[in-house]
Coordinates of C-alpha atoms and ligand atoms in Angstrom, one line a residue:
M2 CA -22.4 -16.1 24.7
L3 CA -22.3 -18.9 22.2
K4 CA -25.4 -17.5 20.4
E5 CA -23.6 -14.4 19.6
F6 CA -20.5 -16.4 18.6
F7 CA -22.4 -18.5 16.1
K8 CA -24.1 -15.3 14.7
K9 CA -20.7 -13.7 14.0
A10 CA -19.2 -17.0 12.7
Y11 CA -22.1 -17.3 10.3
A12 CA -21.7 -13.8 9.1
I13 CA -18.2 -14.3 8.2
L14 CA -18.6 -17.8 6.6
K15 CA -21.9 -17.2 4.7
D16 CA -20.1 -17.7 1.3
F17 CA -19.8 -21.3 2.4
K18 CA -23.5 -21.8 3.2
K19 CA -24.2 -24.3 0.4
P20 CA -21.4 -26.7 0.8
F21 CA -22.0 -26.6 4.6
I22 CA -25.6 -27.7 4.1
V23 CA -24.8 -30.3 1.4
L24 CA -22.4 -31.8 3.9
V25 CA -25.0 -32.0 6.6
V26 CA -27.2 -34.0 4.2
F27 CA -24.4 -36.3 3.4
I28 CA -23.8 -36.9 7.0
V29 CA -27.5 -37.7 7.8
V30 CA -27.4 -40.3 5.0
S31 CA -24.1 -41.7 6.4
E32 CA -25.3 -42.0 9.9
T33 CA -28.6 -43.6 9.0
L34 CA -26.7 -46.1 6.9
Q35 CA -24.8 -47.1 10.1
L36 CA -27.9 -48.2 11.9
V37 CA -28.4 -51.0 9.3
Q38 CA -25.6 -53.0 10.8
P39 CA -26.7 -53.4 14.4
Y40 CA -30.2 -54.2 13.1
L41 CA -28.9 -57.1 11.0
F42 CA -26.9 -58.3 13.9
K43 CA -30.1 -58.5 15.9
E44 CA -31.8 -60.5 13.2
I45 CA -28.8 -62.9 13.0
I46 CA -28.7 -63.5 16.7
D47 CA -32.6 -64.1 16.9
S48 CA -32.6 -66.5 14.0
I49 CA -29.8 -68.4 15.4
V50 CA -31.6 -68.6 18.8
K51 CA -34.7 -69.9 17.2
W52 CA -32.9 -72.5 14.9
Q53 CA -35.1 -73.7 12.1
E54 CA -34.6 -75.5 8.7
L55 CA -34.3 -72.3 6.7
T56 CA -32.0 -70.5 9.1
V57 CA -28.8 -71.2 7.2
Q58 CA -30.1 -69.7 4.1
Y59 CA -31.5 -66.7 5.8
V60 CA -28.3 -66.1 7.8
I61 CA -26.4 -66.2 4.5
F62 CA -28.8 -63.6 3.2
L63 CA -28.3 -61.5 6.2
L64 CA -24.5 -61.8 6.1
S65 CA -24.4 -60.7 2.5
G66 CA -26.7 -57.8 3.5
L67 CA -24.2 -57.0 6.2
L68 CA -21.3 -57.0 3.8
I69 CA -23.2 -54.7 1.4
A70 CA -24.1 -52.3 4.3
Y71 CA -20.3 -52.2 5.3
L72 CA -19.1 -51.5 1.7
V73 CA -21.7 -48.8 1.1
T74 CA -21.1 -47.2 4.5
T75 CA -17.3 -47.0 3.9
A76 CA -17.7 -45.7 0.3
W77 CA -20.2 -43.0 1.5
S78 CA -17.8 -42.0 4.5
Y79 CA -15.0 -41.6 1.9
Q80 CA -17.2 -39.0 0.1
V81 CA -18.0 -37.2 3.3
D82 CA -14.3 -37.1 4.3
K83 CA -13.3 -35.7 0.9
R84 CA -15.9 -32.9 1.2
I85 CA -14.8 -32.0 4.8
F86 CA -11.2 -31.7 3.6
R87 CA -12.1 -29.5 0.8
I88 CA -14.2 -27.2 3.0
L89 CA -11.3 -27.0 5.6
Y90 CA -8.7 -26.0 2.9
E91 CA -11.0 -23.5 1.2
V92 CA -12.0 -21.9 4.6
E93 CA -8.4 -21.7 5.6
R94 CA -7.4 -19.8 2.4
Y95 CA -10.6 -17.6 2.7
L96 CA -10.0 -16.6 6.2
L97 CA -6.3 -15.9 6.0
T98 CA -6.6 -13.9 2.9
R99 CA -9.4 -11.9 4.3
A100 CA -7.6 -11.2 7.6
Q101 CA -4.5 -10.1 5.7
K102 CA -6.6 -7.8 3.6
K103 CA -8.2 -6.5 6.7
L104 CA -4.8 -5.9 8.3
V105 CA -3.4 -3.9 5.4
E106 CA -6.5 -1.9 5.1
L107 CA -7.1 -0.9 8.6
S108 CA -5.9 2.6 9.1
L109 CA -2.7 3.6 11.0
G110 CA -4.9 4.5 14.0
Y111 CA -5.5 0.8 14.5
H112 CA -2.0 -0.3 13.9
E113 CA -0.4 2.2 16.2
K114 CA -2.5 0.9 19.1
E115 CA -1.6 -2.9 19.0
N116 CA 1.7 -4.6 18.6
T117 CA 2.5 -7.0 15.7
G118 CA 3.1 -10.2 17.8
S119 CA -0.5 -9.9 19.1
K120 CA -2.1 -9.2 15.9
I121 CA -0.5 -12.2 14.2
S122 CA -1.1 -14.4 17.1
K123 CA -4.8 -13.4 17.1
I124 CA -5.1 -14.3 13.5
Q125 CA -3.1 -17.5 13.6
R126 CA -4.8 -18.9 16.6
G127 CA -8.3 -17.6 15.4
V128 CA -8.0 -19.4 12.1
D129 CA -6.6 -22.6 13.6
R130 CA -9.5 -22.8 16.1
I131 CA -12.1 -22.0 13.4
L132 CA -10.7 -24.9 11.3
E133 CA -10.6 -27.1 14.4
L134 CA -14.2 -26.3 15.1
I135 CA -15.3 -27.0 11.5
G136 CA -13.4 -30.4 11.6
N137 CA -15.0 -31.1 14.9
L138 CA -18.4 -29.9 13.6
Y139 CA -18.4 -32.4 10.6
W140 CA -16.3 -35.3 12.0
E141 CA -17.9 -35.3 15.4
L142 CA -20.6 -33.0 16.5
I143 CA -23.0 -33.4 13.5
P144 CA -22.5 -37.0 13.0
T145 CA -22.7 -37.8 16.6
A146 CA -25.9 -35.6 17.2
I147 CA -27.5 -37.2 14.1
Q148 CA -26.5 -40.5 15.5
V149 CA -28.0 -39.8 18.9
I150 CA -31.3 -38.7 17.5
V151 CA -31.7 -41.4 14.9
T152 CA -30.6 -44.2 17.3
F153 CA -32.9 -42.8 19.9
V154 CA -35.9 -42.8 17.7
F155 CA -35.0 -46.2 16.5
L156 CA -34.9 -47.4 20.1
L157 CA -38.1 -45.7 20.8
F158 CA -39.8 -47.8 18.1
L159 CA -38.3 -51.0 19.3
N160 CA -39.2 -50.4 23.0
W161 CA -40.5 -47.3 24.6
Q162 CA -40.0 -48.6 28.2
I163 CA -36.2 -49.0 27.7
S164 CA -36.1 -45.7 25.9
L165 CA -37.5 -43.9 28.9
V166 CA -35.0 -45.6 31.3
F167 CA -32.3 -44.6 28.9
L168 CA -33.3 -41.1 29.0
S169 CA -33.6 -40.7 32.8
V170 CA -29.9 -39.7 33.2
V171 CA -29.8 -37.3 30.2
P172 CA -31.0 -34.2 31.7
I173 CA -28.4 -34.3 34.5
F174 CA -25.8 -34.7 31.9
I175 CA -26.8 -31.9 29.9
L176 CA -27.2 -29.6 32.9
L177 CA -23.6 -30.5 34.1
T178 CA -22.2 -29.7 30.8
F179 CA -23.7 -26.2 30.5
W180 CA -23.1 -25.4 34.1
M181 CA -19.3 -26.2 34.1
N182 CA -18.7 -24.6 30.8
K183 CA -20.3 -21.5 32.0
K184 CA -17.9 -21.5 35.0
A185 CA -14.9 -22.1 32.8
Y186 CA -15.6 -19.3 30.2
P187 CA -14.3 -16.3 32.2
L188 CA -11.0 -18.2 32.7
R189 CA -10.9 -18.9 29.0
I190 CA -11.3 -15.3 27.9
R191 CA -8.7 -14.3 30.3
R192 CA -6.3 -17.0 29.0
H193 CA -6.8 -16.3 25.5
Y194 CA -6.1 -12.6 26.2
L195 CA -2.9 -13.4 27.9
E196 CA -1.8 -15.7 25.1
D197 CA -1.9 -12.8 22.8
V198 CA -0.1 -10.6 25.2
A199 CA 2.6 -13.4 25.5
Y200 CA 3.0 -13.6 21.7
G201 CA 3.2 -9.8 21.6
K202 CA 6.0 -10.0 24.2
M203 CA 7.9 -12.7 22.2
G204 CA 7.7 -10.5 19.2
Q205 CA 9.0 -7.5 20.9
S206 CA 12.0 -9.2 22.3
V207 CA 12.9 -10.4 18.8
I208 CA 12.2 -7.1 17.0
N209 CA 14.3 -5.2 19.5
I210 CA 16.9 -8.0 19.7
N211 CA 19.9 -5.8 19.3
T212 CA 19.0 -3.7 22.3
V213 CA 18.1 -6.7 24.3
Q214 CA 21.6 -8.4 23.7
S215 CA 23.6 -5.1 23.9
Y216 CA 22.1 -4.4 27.3
A217 CA 22.5 -8.0 28.3
Q218 CA 18.7 -8.4 29.1
E219 CA 18.1 -11.8 27.8
K220 CA 17.5 -13.1 31.1
R221 CA 14.9 -10.5 31.9
E222 CA 13.2 -10.9 28.6
F223 CA 13.0 -14.7 29.4
K224 CA 11.7 -14.0 32.9
E225 CA 9.0 -11.7 31.8
F226 CA 7.9 -14.1 29.1
K227 CA 8.1 -17.0 31.6
H228 CA 6.1 -15.1 34.1
L229 CA 3.3 -14.5 31.5
R230 CA 3.4 -18.2 30.6
D231 CA 3.3 -19.3 34.3
W232 CA 0.2 -17.1 34.7
I233 CA -1.5 -18.8 31.6
L234 CA -0.6 -22.1 33.1
R235 CA -2.1 -21.4 36.3
I236 CA -5.4 -20.4 34.6
G237 CA -5.2 -23.4 32.3
K238 CA -4.9 -25.6 35.4
K239 CA -7.9 -24.1 37.0
E240 CA -9.9 -24.5 33.9
Y241 CA -8.8 -28.1 33.5
G242 CA -9.8 -28.7 37.1
I243 CA -13.3 -27.7 36.3
I244 CA -13.4 -29.7 33.1
L245 CA -12.0 -32.8 34.7
N246 CA -14.6 -32.7 37.6
L247 CA -17.2 -32.2 34.8
N248 CA -15.9 -35.4 33.1
L249 CA -16.0 -37.3 36.4
F250 CA -19.6 -36.5 37.1
R251 CA -20.7 -37.0 33.4
E252 CA -19.1 -40.5 33.5
M253 CA -20.8 -41.3 36.7
A254 CA -24.2 -40.3 35.2
I255 CA -23.5 -42.5 32.3
D256 CA -22.5 -45.4 34.4
I257 CA -25.7 -45.3 36.2
G258 CA -27.7 -45.0 33.1
R259 CA -26.0 -48.1 31.7
I260 CA -26.8 -50.2 34.7
L261 CA -30.4 -49.0 34.6
V262 CA -30.8 -50.0 31.0
L263 CA -29.3 -53.4 31.8
I264 CA -31.5 -54.0 34.6
A265 CA -34.5 -53.0 32.7
S266 CA -33.6 -55.2 29.6
V267 CA -32.9 -58.2 31.7
Y268 CA -36.1 -57.8 33.4
L269 CA -38.0 -57.7 30.1
V270 CA -36.2 -60.8 28.8
I271 CA -36.9 -62.7 32.0
K272 CA -40.6 -61.8 31.8
G273 CA -40.4 -63.1 28.2
R274 CA -41.4 -59.9 26.7
V275 CA -38.5 -59.4 24.4
S276 CA -35.9 -61.7 22.7
V277 CA -32.2 -62.1 23.6
G278 CA -31.5 -60.6 20.1
S279 CA -33.4 -57.5 21.3
L280 CA -31.5 -57.4 24.6
V281 CA -28.2 -57.3 22.7
L282 CA -29.6 -54.6 20.3
F283 CA -30.9 -52.5 23.2
L284 CA -27.5 -52.6 25.0
T285 CA -25.6 -51.9 21.8
L286 CA -27.8 -49.0 20.9
S287 CA -27.8 -47.5 24.4
E288 CA -24.0 -48.0 24.8
K289 CA -23.4 -46.2 21.5
T290 CA -25.8 -43.4 22.2
Y291 CA -24.3 -42.8 25.7
F292 CA -20.9 -42.8 24.2
S293 CA -22.1 -40.3 21.6
L294 CA -23.6 -38.1 24.2
F295 CA -20.5 -38.0 26.0
R296 CA -18.6 -37.2 22.8
I297 CA -21.0 -34.3 22.0
S298 CA -20.5 -32.9 25.4
R299 CA -16.7 -33.0 25.1
I300 CA -17.0 -31.3 21.8
Y301 CA -19.1 -28.7 23.4
D302 CA -16.3 -28.1 25.8
R303 CA -14.0 -27.5 23.0
V304 CA -16.4 -25.3 21.1
S305 CA -16.8 -23.1 24.2
D306 CA -13.1 -22.9 24.4
A307 CA -12.4 -22.2 20.9
S308 CA -15.2 -19.5 20.8
A309 CA -13.1 -17.3 23.0
A310 CA -10.2 -17.4 20.5
V311 CA -12.3 -17.2 17.4
N312 CA -14.3 -14.2 18.9
R313 CA -11.0 -12.3 18.9
L314 CA -10.5 -13.0 15.3
L315 CA -13.9 -12.3 14.4
N316 CA -13.8 -8.9 16.1
L317 CA -10.7 -8.1 14.1
M318 CA -12.5 -9.0 10.9
G319 CA -15.4 -7.1 11.7
K320 CA -13.3 -3.9 12.6
E321 CA -14.0 -1.0 10.2
S322 CA -11.2 1.2 9.2
E323 CA -11.4 4.6 11.0
I324 CA -10.6 6.2 7.6
K325 CA -13.0 5.3 5.0
D326 CA -13.9 6.6 1.6
N327 CA -16.9 8.7 1.6
P328 CA -19.6 7.0 -0.6
K329 CA -19.5 10.0 -3.0
A330 CA -15.7 10.2 -2.9
K331 CA -14.3 11.8 -6.0
P332 CA -11.7 10.0 -8.2
V333 CA -8.4 12.0 -8.4
I334 CA -7.2 12.0 -11.9
D335 CA -4.5 14.7 -11.5
L336 CA -3.3 16.7 -8.6
K337 CA -1.9 20.3 -8.8
G338 CA -0.6 19.9 -5.2
E339 CA -2.1 22.7 -3.3
V340 CA -2.5 22.1 0.4
I341 CA -4.7 24.2 2.8
F342 CA -5.0 23.8 6.5
D343 CA -8.0 25.7 7.7
N344 CA -8.2 25.9 11.6
V345 CA -7.2 22.3 12.0
S346 CA -7.2 20.8 15.4
F347 CA -6.5 17.3 16.3
H348 CA -5.8 14.9 19.2
Y349 CA -5.3 11.1 19.3
L350 CA -7.3 8.7 21.4
S351 CA -6.0 10.1 24.7
K352 CA -7.8 13.4 23.8
E353 CA -4.7 15.4 24.8
P354 CA -4.8 18.1 22.2
V355 CA -1.8 17.7 19.7
L356 CA -2.7 20.4 17.1
K357 CA -4.5 23.5 17.9
D358 CA -6.2 25.8 15.2
I359 CA -3.4 25.3 12.6
S360 CA -3.9 27.3 9.3
F361 CA -1.5 27.5 6.4
K362 CA -1.6 27.4 2.7
V363 CA 0.9 25.8 0.4
S364 CA 0.7 26.5 -3.3
P365 CA 1.5 24.0 -6.0
G366 CA 5.2 23.7 -6.4
Q367 CA 6.0 25.6 -3.2
T368 CA 8.4 24.4 -0.6
I369 CA 7.4 24.8 3.0
A370 CA 9.4 23.8 6.0
L371 CA 8.1 22.8 9.4
V372 CA 10.4 23.3 12.3
G373 CA 10.2 23.4 16.0
P374 CA 10.9 21.3 19.2
S375 CA 10.1 17.6 19.0
G376 CA 6.8 16.5 20.1
G377 CA 5.4 19.7 18.8
G378 CA 3.1 18.0 16.2
K379 CA 5.0 18.2 12.9
S380 CA 4.7 14.5 12.1
T381 CA 1.0 14.6 13.1
I382 CA 0.6 17.3 10.4
V383 CA 2.0 14.9 7.9
K384 CA -0.2 12.1 9.0
L385 CA -3.2 14.3 8.4
I386 CA -2.0 15.4 4.9
F387 CA -1.8 11.6 4.2
R388 CA -5.2 11.2 5.8
H389 CA -4.0 8.5 8.1
Y390 CA -6.2 10.3 10.6
D391 CA -9.1 12.6 10.2
S392 CA -8.8 16.2 11.8
V393 CA -11.1 16.6 14.7
K394 CA -11.8 20.2 14.0
G395 CA -11.3 22.4 10.8
R396 CA -10.7 21.3 7.2
I397 CA -7.9 20.2 5.1
L398 CA -8.3 21.2 1.4
I399 CA -6.4 19.6 -1.4
D400 CA -6.6 21.5 -4.7
G401 CA -9.6 23.2 -3.0
E402 CA -11.5 19.9 -2.3
N403 CA -12.0 18.6 1.2
I404 CA -9.6 15.7 1.7
R405 CA -12.5 13.6 3.0
N406 CA -14.1 13.9 -0.4
L407 CA -11.2 12.4 -2.3
K408 CA -11.0 8.7 -3.1
L409 CA -8.1 7.9 -0.9
S410 CA -6.3 5.3 -3.0
D411 CA -6.3 7.7 -6.0
Y412 CA -5.1 10.6 -3.9
R413 CA -2.1 8.8 -2.3
Q414 CA -0.9 7.9 -5.7
F415 CA 0.3 11.5 -6.0
L416 CA 2.0 11.5 -2.6
G417 CA 5.7 10.8 -1.8
Y418 CA 6.9 10.2 1.8
V419 CA 10.3 9.8 3.3
S420 CA 10.7 9.5 7.0
Q421 CA 13.3 9.3 9.7
D422 CA 13.0 5.6 9.8
V423 CA 12.3 4.5 6.3
E424 CA 10.4 1.2 6.3
I425 CA 12.5 -1.4 4.3
F426 CA 11.1 -4.8 3.1
D427 CA 13.2 -7.9 3.4
D428 CA 13.8 -8.0 -0.3
T429 CA 16.3 -6.7 -2.9
I430 CA 17.3 -3.1 -3.0
K431 CA 15.8 -2.9 -6.5
N432 CA 12.4 -3.9 -5.4
N433 CA 12.7 -1.7 -2.3
I434 CA 13.2 1.3 -4.5
A435 CA 10.4 0.3 -6.9
Y436 CA 8.0 -0.4 -4.2
G437 CA 5.7 2.4 -5.1
K438 CA 6.1 1.8 -8.9
K439 CA 6.1 -1.9 -9.5
E440 CA 6.3 -1.6 -13.3
A441 CA 9.5 0.6 -13.2
N442 CA 12.4 -0.5 -15.3
M443 CA 16.0 -0.8 -14.2
R444 CA 16.9 2.4 -16.0
E445 CA 14.3 4.4 -14.1
I446 CA 15.3 2.8 -10.8
K447 CA 18.9 3.6 -11.4
K448 CA 18.1 7.2 -12.3
A449 CA 16.1 7.6 -9.1
A450 CA 18.9 6.1 -7.1
K451 CA 21.4 8.4 -8.6
K452 CA 19.3 11.5 -7.7
A453 CA 19.1 10.0 -4.1
F454 CA 22.8 9.5 -4.1
A455 CA 22.3 5.9 -3.5
D456 CA 23.7 4.5 -6.7
E457 CA 27.2 4.7 -5.5
F458 CA 26.8 2.7 -2.3
I459 CA 24.5 0.3 -3.9
N460 CA 27.1 -0.5 -6.6
R461 CA 29.6 -1.3 -3.9
F462 CA 27.6 -4.2 -2.8
E463 CA 28.6 -7.5 -4.5
N464 CA 25.1 -8.1 -5.9
G465 CA 24.4 -4.4 -6.5
Y466 CA 20.8 -3.7 -7.0
D467 CA 20.0 -7.4 -6.4
T468 CA 21.3 -7.3 -2.8
T469 CA 18.7 -8.5 -0.3
V470 CA 18.7 -6.2 2.7
G471 CA 17.4 -8.3 5.5
E472 CA 14.3 -7.6 7.7
R473 CA 13.9 -3.9 8.2
G474 CA 17.0 -3.3 6.2
I475 CA 19.1 -4.6 8.9
K476 CA 22.2 -4.8 6.6
L477 CA 22.0 -1.1 5.7
S478 CA 23.0 1.9 7.8
G479 CA 20.5 4.5 8.7
G480 CA 21.6 7.0 6.1
Q481 CA 21.7 4.3 3.4
K482 CA 18.0 3.4 4.4
Q483 CA 17.1 6.9 4.0
R484 CA 18.7 7.3 0.6
I485 CA 16.7 4.3 -0.5
G486 CA 13.6 5.8 0.9
I487 CA 14.3 9.0 -1.0
A488 CA 14.9 7.1 -4.3
R489 CA 11.6 5.3 -3.7
A490 CA 9.9 8.5 -3.4
I491 CA 11.6 10.2 -6.4
L492 CA 10.8 7.2 -8.6
R493 CA 7.2 7.8 -8.0
Q494 CA 7.2 11.3 -9.2
P495 CA 4.8 12.7 -6.6
K496 CA 2.9 15.9 -6.8
I497 CA 3.2 16.4 -3.0
M498 CA 6.4 15.3 -1.4
V499 CA 7.0 15.0 2.4
F500 CA 10.3 14.7 4.0
D501 CA 10.0 14.0 7.6
E502 CA 13.5 14.4 9.0
A503 CA 14.5 12.3 6.0
T504 CA 18.1 13.2 6.1
S505 CA 18.5 13.1 9.9
N506 CA 20.8 10.0 9.7
M507 CA 23.2 11.4 7.2
D508 CA 26.5 13.1 7.5
T509 CA 26.6 16.8 6.5
I510 CA 28.1 16.1 3.2
S511 CA 25.5 13.5 2.0
E512 CA 22.8 15.9 3.3
R513 CA 24.2 18.7 1.2
L514 CA 24.3 16.6 -1.9
I515 CA 20.8 15.4 -1.4
Q516 CA 19.7 18.9 -0.9
K517 CA 20.5 19.7 -4.4
S518 CA 18.2 16.7 -5.7
I519 CA 15.5 18.1 -3.4
E520 CA 15.9 21.6 -4.9
E521 CA 15.7 20.3 -8.4
M522 CA 12.7 18.2 -7.6
A523 CA 11.1 21.3 -5.9
R524 CA 10.6 23.1 -9.1
D525 CA 7.3 21.2 -10.0
T526 CA 6.5 19.6 -6.8
T527 CA 4.9 20.7 -3.7
M528 CA 7.4 20.0 -0.9
I529 CA 6.8 19.8 2.8
V530 CA 10.2 19.5 4.6
I531 CA 10.7 18.8 8.3
A532 CA 14.2 19.1 9.4
H533 CA 16.2 19.6 12.6
R534 CA 19.3 21.0 10.8
L535 CA 18.1 24.5 9.7
S536 CA 20.7 24.7 7.0
T537 CA 18.4 22.2 5.1
I538 CA 15.5 24.3 5.0
R539 CA 17.1 27.7 4.6
H540 CA 15.9 28.0 1.0
A541 CA 12.2 27.0 1.6
D542 CA 9.6 29.5 0.3
R543 CA 8.2 29.6 3.7
I544 CA 9.0 28.3 7.2
L545 CA 6.4 27.4 9.8
V546 CA 7.4 27.1 13.4
I547 CA 5.3 24.6 15.2
E548 CA 5.5 24.7 19.0
N549 CA 3.4 22.6 21.3
G550 CA 0.7 22.1 18.6
R551 CA 0.5 25.7 17.6
L552 CA 1.8 27.7 14.5
T553 CA 3.8 30.3 16.2
E554 CA 6.0 31.9 13.5
E555 CA 5.7 32.0 9.8
G556 CA 7.8 33.6 7.1
N557 CA 11.0 33.1 5.0
H558 CA 14.5 32.6 6.5
E559 CA 15.5 36.2 6.6
E560 CA 12.1 37.3 8.0
L561 CA 12.2 34.9 10.8
K562 CA 15.8 35.6 11.6
K563 CA 14.8 39.3 12.0
Q564 CA 11.8 38.5 14.2
G565 CA 14.2 37.2 16.9
L566 CA 11.9 34.6 18.3
L567 CA 12.3 30.8 18.5
Y568 CA 13.6 30.4 15.0
A569 CA 16.3 32.9 15.5
K570 CA 17.3 31.4 18.8
L571 CA 17.6 27.9 17.2
L572 CA 19.6 29.5 14.4
S573 CA 22.2 31.0 16.6
L574 CA 22.4 27.7 18.7
Q575 CA 23.0 25.7 15.6
A576 CA 25.4 28.2 14.0
A577 CA 27.4 27.8 17.2
G578 CA 27.4 24.0 16.9
D579 CA 27.7 23.6 13.2
I580 CA 31.2 22.9 11.8
R581 CA 31.3 25.1 8.8
Ligands
ADP10 N1 -0.1 7.5 17.6 C1 -0.1 8.3 18.5 N2 -0.9 8.2 19.6 C2 -0.9 9.1 20.6 N3 -0.1 10.1 20.7 C3 0.7 10.3 19.7 C4 0.9 9.5 18.6 N4 1.7 10.0 17.7 C5 2.2 11.1 18.2 N5 1.6 11.2 19.5 C6 1.8 12.5 20.3 O1 1.5 13.7 19.7 C7 2.4 14.8 19.9 C8 3.1 15.2 18.6 O2 3.8 14.2 18.1 P1 4.6 14.4 16.6 O3 3.5 15.0 15.7 O4 5.3 13.1 16.3 O5 5.6 15.5 17.0 P2 6.9 16.0 16.2 O6 6.9 15.3 14.8 O7 6.8 17.5 16.0 O8 8.1 15.6 16.9 C9 3.5 14.2 20.9 O9 3.1 14.6 22.1 C10 3.3 12.6 20.7 O10 3.5 12.1 22.0
MG11 MG1 8.4 14.0 14.0

């Protein structure tokens, strides 16, 4: 499992290959430098034990050596730290910007599957863990591993018998570490998954706060969240049980090793085969190495833990958008605005058919209306026109070209879209209107707002166009949001304009007014209008009735009225209810 993890991690961080390697070299030097100190100690002790005339001078010489060794080591670690910090900050920037890019580029198909809280938590925790891993890697794992190896080789040169005694407990130690981590891994995967779910849940309660409070469901939201956290806690405890047992056994193995090394060294000193200085050196080195081994194994525990979280991030980063530009995609320089659906069928993931053999043609500048019961597939047709999804069967032609052959970002430049719930950014009204045309000046923005009959209510705000509207436009009414959405679309001067129940939140009077703007616009724009109130679409060139994924009626108002099918029925129902 870790192998695959490192492969993925490498793939994503390969831009940092060089600084990573340079850093390893720095650490090797740093760790080797650190061995000079204990060696000098040994020399000092041994020369004091065998006191001679020249000893004072020699000890002074050794002490100066020690001082230099300390200074150089410290200066060197300063360099190493500096480099590690630099890498950490650069990797953080790199990963977060890439993750954000991925998120905004992934197609609607992905975003409609997963909730916002989970997505953000996945990225946040993934990046945090990667940084933690890199920090651990350079501050702990690599230095310690190098230390272990270098020290062991040194010990081997000094005395191979002691080295063997030292080594005797190491295999048990390693086996324990692998085995326990393997046992903990499934628990970790489960825990990280639930963490995302919990964040998603928290996000949901906040996003829908009005409903939560209006229905007095605060306690229930709390309980459900707590239930999830309790669950995570239980898993965490189990996991920690395993790791604590592991630590206990590991410590025991090391204790045994220590005593064995001590016994062996004392034996060698008694036999007169090594000096007292060497005894101290052996003990220092083996102590140090055991401690390092212990540290490595704990880092390994953490790597194994982090890998579960990081894997989730790496999977997201590795995700490909379901909608991709064909390599030979054609740039779109201008658009006339002809739309043809040629036997188009579609279903979402669930495979439940949503559109069945839909065929129609809209000529440039024409206005067509889609009507029919909700859930029939009207909004899905719009998603296909925007190519948020690809059709499962059949073709969609734009100006005679298959939509799959158009460069998507070019193509969407020519589209305008206003939906039932216009997405509003937590920004000023001005910037919300200009969202699709950043370079627009105030005069253009005002003009668009006037056409959308938004100018009047905007001016009633104290700060006018500079009013900030809160998250999701919380300070605006539904109808006001829709008018801002319409202004946003008008400002862009699209060639194909889609209104998906765009006036559903407005009163009849506002709707009539906007109707005029729409008709004015309709002269040189292809319009696709979805509306429940049939009065809105009465003047459309053609009306398509979509029922249950099928196109069942087609014609203009008068024709459909005469046919006496669903459209006529809806018409008489609405006429009865409409106050006119
Ligand atoms: N993202 C989605 N994933 C799965 N099913 C969806 C999705 N969006 C819409 N549907 C389903 O597709 C059908 C058509 O929906 P839609 O096109 O929104 O209808 P309309 O706009 O006519 O009310 C409905 O049954 C709806 O439940
Ligand atoms: Mg709809």
